[in-house]
XYZ file of C-alpha atoms in Angstrom:
385
model
C 7.202 21.834 -11.687
C 6.022 25.777 -11.405
C 2.116 25.601 -10.904
C 2.030 29.299 -10.584
C 1.676 31.993 -7.891
C -0.140 34.541 -5.895
C 1.040 37.892 -6.028
C 2.699 39.419 -2.821
C 2.569 43.112 -1.745
C 5.328 44.062 -4.045
C 4.178 42.863 -6.928
C 6.258 39.449 -6.301
C 4.905 36.070 -7.032
C 4.765 34.234 -3.595
C 5.200 30.712 -4.230
C 4.130 27.566 -1.818
C 5.824 23.966 -1.948
C 3.460 21.242 -2.305
C 4.384 17.355 -2.304
C 2.912 14.778 -4.235
C 1.901 11.514 -3.267
C 1.594 8.777 -5.879
C 0.268 4.921 -4.721
C 0.360 2.566 -7.494
C -1.096 -0.818 -7.582
C -1.155 -3.401 -10.987
C -5.119 -1.827 -11.973
C -5.151 1.563 -9.767
C -3.241 4.671 -8.875
C -4.116 7.224 -6.026
C -2.518 10.389 -6.019
C -3.005 13.595 -3.713
C -1.410 16.946 -3.936
C -0.272 18.419 -0.389
C 0.944 21.307 1.224
C 4.551 20.679 1.860
C 4.460 22.039 5.428
C 3.947 19.840 8.593
C 0.486 21.070 8.890
C -0.740 18.956 6.281
C -3.456 20.220 4.091
C -4.876 18.294 0.973
C -5.226 20.162 -1.845
C -6.223 17.780 -4.682
C -6.855 14.260 -4.990
C -7.357 11.813 -7.634
C -7.625 8.191 -8.585
C -7.070 5.632 -11.495
C -8.793 2.052 -12.129
C -7.676 0.006 -14.982
C -9.995 -2.284 -16.618
C -9.788 -3.778 -19.920
C -6.267 -1.652 -20.791
C -8.239 1.650 -20.402
C -7.500 3.763 -17.128
C -10.809 5.875 -15.888
C -9.301 8.486 -13.777
C -11.536 10.561 -11.581
C -11.053 13.543 -9.415
C -14.179 15.143 -7.974
C -17.059 15.178 -10.123
C -15.204 14.721 -13.208
C -14.147 11.276 -15.081
C -11.892 10.899 -18.204
C -10.713 7.627 -19.458
C -7.106 7.455 -20.361
C -5.252 5.204 -23.034
C -1.625 3.475 -22.226
C 0.032 2.357 -19.197
C 0.177 3.856 -15.843
C 2.818 6.252 -16.723
C 0.256 8.017 -19.089
C -2.643 7.898 -15.917
C -0.051 9.527 -14.185
C 0.860 12.180 -16.472
C -2.994 12.977 -16.913
C -2.742 13.415 -12.887
C -0.082 15.735 -12.915
C -1.517 17.957 -15.647
C -5.244 18.135 -13.707
C -2.944 19.115 -10.597
C -1.373 22.001 -12.607
C -4.587 23.178 -13.878
C -6.191 22.998 -10.360
C -3.431 24.573 -8.176
C -1.033 27.393 -9.894
C -0.244 28.601 -6.779
C 1.930 25.804 -6.019
C 5.421 24.169 -6.852
C 6.120 20.388 -6.403
C 9.289 19.870 -4.678
C 8.939 16.354 -4.237
C 7.020 13.416 -5.179
C 6.372 10.684 -2.627
C 6.037 7.183 -4.252
C 4.566 4.359 -2.489
C 7.135 1.135 -3.017
C 5.797 -2.323 -2.151
C 9.189 -4.354 -1.538
C 12.114 -2.621 -0.260
C 13.403 -5.858 1.466
C 15.894 -5.381 4.295
C 17.850 -3.009 2.478
C 15.312 0.154 2.658
C 14.070 0.653 5.810
C 13.471 4.313 6.040
C 12.330 6.467 3.069
C 14.811 7.564 0.811
C 15.644 9.440 -2.129
C 14.989 7.344 -5.282
C 18.219 7.850 -7.378
C 19.348 5.487 -10.279
C 20.505 3.099 -7.880
C 18.017 2.916 -5.834
C 15.502 2.177 -8.778
C 18.040 -0.641 -10.240
C 18.248 -2.309 -6.702
C 14.337 -2.002 -6.102
C 13.550 -3.514 -9.515
C 15.633 -6.336 -8.480
C 12.753 -7.095 -6.130
C 9.928 -7.173 -8.299
C 9.647 -10.647 -8.554
C 8.905 -10.942 -5.193
C 5.583 -8.310 -6.096
C 5.215 -8.572 -9.548
C 1.991 -6.748 -9.536
C 3.021 -4.079 -7.435
C 6.861 -3.134 -7.798
C 7.053 -2.391 -11.438
C 4.214 -0.095 -11.821
C 5.269 1.906 -9.184
C 9.122 2.510 -10.503
C 7.974 2.610 -13.934
C 6.020 5.793 -12.333
C 9.379 7.421 -11.588
C 10.813 8.035 -15.110
C 7.015 9.651 -15.894
C 7.408 11.974 -13.305
C 10.944 12.812 -14.082
C 9.877 13.933 -17.619
C 7.240 16.287 -16.409
C 9.039 17.650 -13.112
C 12.836 17.087 -13.731
C 13.360 19.248 -10.414
C 11.150 17.465 -7.970
C 12.841 14.960 -5.821
C 11.695 11.586 -6.059
C 11.192 9.830 -2.929
C 10.150 6.291 -1.761
C 8.234 4.831 1.200
C 8.221 1.317 1.773
C 5.532 -0.931 2.586
C 8.298 -3.483 3.933
C 10.001 -0.829 6.114
C 6.924 -0.759 9.413
C 7.817 -4.421 9.543
C 11.323 -3.886 10.333
C 10.322 -4.399 14.266
C 9.246 -8.138 13.633
C 11.397 -10.160 16.137
C 13.413 -13.417 14.424
C 10.742 -15.805 16.249
C 7.934 -14.639 13.432
C 10.265 -13.591 10.279
C 12.392 -16.709 9.953
C 11.613 -19.472 7.360
C 12.560 -22.795 7.864
C 14.984 -22.840 5.310
C 18.821 -23.871 5.069
C 20.824 -20.960 6.465
C 22.314 -20.479 2.868
C 19.190 -19.532 1.774
C 18.194 -17.096 4.759
C 21.475 -15.282 4.183
C 20.281 -14.728 0.823
C 17.210 -12.737 2.141
C 14.330 -15.428 2.111
C 12.288 -14.460 5.009
C 9.215 -12.813 6.233
C 8.797 -9.243 5.188
C 5.145 -8.158 5.323
C 3.027 -5.743 3.401
C 0.622 -2.993 3.675
C 2.964 -1.181 5.646
C 1.914 2.126 4.981
C -1.576 1.342 5.923
C -1.078 -0.136 9.371
C 1.450 3.022 10.113
C -1.580 4.993 9.157
C -3.751 3.204 11.906
C -1.009 3.045 14.369
C -0.813 6.731 14.211
C -4.628 7.274 14.351
C -4.588 4.886 17.564
C -1.652 6.611 19.329
C -3.430 9.935 18.639
C -6.893 8.708 19.819
C -6.506 5.186 22.160
C -3.304 4.926 23.606
C -4.558 2.479 25.693
C -5.028 0.341 23.115
C -1.317 -1.518 23.343
C -2.261 -5.270 21.986
C -4.132 -4.420 18.382
C -4.906 -6.975 15.423
C -5.074 -4.798 12.605
C -6.602 -6.535 9.653
C -6.336 -4.442 6.056
C -9.096 -6.222 3.980
C -9.379 -5.141 0.457
C -7.923 -6.241 -3.037
C -5.123 -7.689 -1.154
C -5.370 -8.337 2.292
C -2.887 -9.124 5.139
C -2.943 -8.617 8.976
C -0.459 -6.966 11.666
C -0.146 -7.799 15.264
C 0.618 -4.046 16.578
C 2.041 -4.166 20.027
C 2.412 -0.657 21.498
C 2.389 0.574 17.630
C 5.141 -1.663 16.258
C 4.866 -4.760 14.029
C 5.700 -7.951 15.534
C 3.921 -10.337 13.202
C 1.975 -10.340 10.138
C 0.383 -12.574 7.924
C 1.990 -11.906 4.232
C 5.548 -13.133 4.252
C 8.154 -12.549 1.167
C 5.761 -11.945 -1.103
C 2.459 -10.534 -1.460
C 0.979 -13.639 -2.282
C 1.095 -14.971 1.412
C -1.561 -15.191 4.131
C -5.205 -15.134 3.746
C -7.060 -15.787 0.281
C -7.402 -12.459 -1.763
C -9.204 -11.309 -4.479
C -7.628 -12.973 -7.082
C -4.178 -14.328 -5.011
C -4.351 -17.455 -3.470
C -2.887 -16.847 -0.196
C -0.909 -19.491 1.638
C -1.096 -22.849 -0.170
C 0.877 -25.927 0.844
C 3.748 -25.916 -0.701
C 3.478 -29.622 -2.176
C 0.821 -27.981 -4.220
C 3.085 -25.630 -5.693
C 5.651 -28.189 -6.655
C 2.898 -30.015 -8.331
C 2.042 -27.376 -10.335
C 5.584 -26.847 -11.332
C 6.063 -30.533 -12.605
C 2.698 -29.568 -14.900
C 3.231 -26.098 -16.232
C 5.698 -23.518 -16.494
C 6.653 -21.178 -13.506
C 5.328 -17.996 -15.561
C 1.926 -19.631 -15.766
C 1.736 -20.670 -12.083
C 2.356 -17.231 -11.079
C -0.174 -15.835 -13.606
C -2.616 -18.366 -11.899
C -1.718 -17.753 -8.461
C -1.741 -13.976 -8.711
C -4.554 -13.083 -10.876
C -6.827 -16.643 -11.134
C -6.692 -17.645 -7.686
C -8.056 -16.483 -4.197
C -11.802 -15.548 -3.884
C -12.212 -15.555 -8.012
C -11.793 -18.771 -8.071
C -13.579 -20.189 -5.465
C -17.050 -18.049 -6.708
C -16.755 -17.911 -10.126
C -16.685 -14.708 -9.965
C -14.592 -11.671 -10.291
C -13.580 -11.986 -6.757
C -14.985 -8.540 -5.711
C -17.536 -9.008 -2.778
C -20.456 -7.139 -4.449
C -20.046 -9.692 -7.056
C -20.056 -12.543 -5.040
C -23.100 -11.526 -3.033
C -24.979 -11.066 -6.514
C -24.494 -14.295 -7.515
C -26.308 -15.663 -4.641
C -24.416 -19.108 -5.773
C -23.535 -21.956 -3.140
C -19.735 -21.380 -4.872
C -19.802 -17.507 -3.852
C -21.510 -17.794 -0.320
C -18.607 -20.871 0.239
C -16.016 -17.894 -0.793
C -17.251 -15.490 1.298
C -17.380 -17.901 4.763
C -13.803 -19.388 3.662
C -12.789 -15.081 3.665
C -14.459 -14.722 6.820
C -12.748 -17.863 8.521
C -9.453 -17.113 7.164
C -9.141 -13.462 8.601
C -10.384 -14.993 12.096
C -7.995 -17.464 12.140
C -5.251 -15.013 10.965
C -6.720 -12.789 13.637
C -6.106 -15.657 16.378
C -2.221 -16.281 15.184
C -1.541 -12.322 15.449
C -2.864 -12.703 19.256
C -0.888 -15.134 20.040
C 2.189 -13.192 18.936
C 1.169 -10.583 21.605
C 0.080 -12.507 24.077
C -3.688 -11.433 23.665
C -5.598 -8.843 22.131
C -7.712 -5.840 23.271
C -8.921 -4.424 19.888
C -9.633 -5.916 16.233
C -9.218 -2.789 13.663
C -10.374 -3.449 10.399
C -9.580 -0.660 7.515
C -8.669 -1.246 3.452
C -11.849 -1.143 1.206
C -13.692 -4.003 2.637
C -12.516 -4.180 5.937
C -13.682 -0.273 6.738
C -16.655 -0.269 4.736
C -17.950 -4.061 4.732
C -20.117 -4.541 7.778
C -20.959 -8.086 6.924
C -17.660 -9.250 6.754
C -16.216 -7.584 9.483
C -18.727 -9.128 11.693
C -18.860 -12.513 10.484
C -14.874 -12.346 11.743
C -15.660 -10.809 14.715
C -18.144 -13.768 15.544
C -15.996 -16.254 14.744
C -13.613 -15.069 17.863
C -16.191 -14.472 20.063
C -14.809 -17.086 22.399
C -11.766 -14.775 23.201
C -11.859 -12.384 26.270
C -13.612 -9.286 25.415
C -12.375 -6.981 22.951
C -13.320 -3.832 21.102
C -13.986 -4.378 16.938
C -13.069 -1.010 15.280
C -13.544 0.260 11.937
C -10.772 2.857 10.675
C -10.185 4.569 7.500
C -6.511 4.156 6.601
C -4.536 7.046 5.037
C -1.393 5.577 3.082
C -1.246 9.005 1.155
C -0.926 10.804 4.421
C 2.115 8.660 5.491
C 3.422 9.127 2.340
C 3.901 12.789 2.524
C 5.191 12.308 6.012
C 7.914 10.219 4.475
C 8.497 12.797 1.904
C 8.641 15.788 4.815
C 11.058 13.774 7.040
C 13.758 13.200 3.683
C 13.593 16.997 2.851
C 14.201 18.008 6.440
C 17.018 15.430 6.777
C 18.713 16.936 3.615
C 17.792 20.316 5.054
C 15.637 20.787 1.293
C 12.388 21.499 3.337
C 11.943 24.639 1.132
C 10.318 28.274 2.527
C 7.469 30.168 1.146
C 9.401 32.264 -1.406
C 9.156 35.013 -3.393
C 10.157 34.599 -7.508
C 10.842 38.130 -8.096
C 8.946 38.332 -11.227
C 6.777 41.410 -11.330
């Protein structure tokens, strides 16, 4: 999609290339428009959040409501980006794809075959996979010449050794791909890049991405060697509405009492901190409630995160730093302090709060694909006078 251009000395229009990043969740969409050059510059940023079947789109001080599904919110984002930055062509769109299994371990072009293959993994990430893939068709309708590129959360965890990704299941099931994959990979990659640039002395780091979805990662020399989520994004610590790890016997008993679809909806959308606190599961709502149930939910969350951090440190043989990131991790001081205090019997370690930048990782992934294809565009004149 031509976003316009600027006039050169000859009167021709000088066009600059841009990359659009789309980070889709079940009820949220984050987008940025960035320069395609390696010297990354954010031109435009927007965020949309869905509540009661309506999307609220925020760009700077401007707020607008959008009806429909996530693709309608994305199209509105593209319109705003086009209006705000007419001197750029969007040559690629980088999509966050939660689950790539072991088939997609590097950023790649999302052609029809790849999209259909990735849809087969949607049952392992029902809140995220479908919405992200639905965006691709919406983008193609508006930006038919742009290259759609996928960047995969699971890919960052490809370095996890068998010791920490194998599931104790029969070999025939393990051969079908039943194993731990891990998620929040773009976030962990962002933190790893920041630490490599600013704190290369920290070789053994536990990173806790705490937000609506939460997981922890053992980062040894910048590589993932263990994580708390598994085959699905339902595993690990309790989350806002997701249960986290459960005794498998609980799930078996629930299956005997109800159908799989009902149980899946409950475990993903009506469990976790929301179920424990009888609130929405948002930390602000729980603190505002001030009930014994809400207080217990907050304590359970902090305790489970601390237990998970301890487990991650075992995988590395120690922990030099605990990095807190994500909406809760980098912003909620009380929760971070509660987690760290439960680990005060450990040898001394640093507690750091860092902002993750998944969109920058998406843009880097898109640049890598464009460069590998020889498709990285040069600034050019379109010949118009």
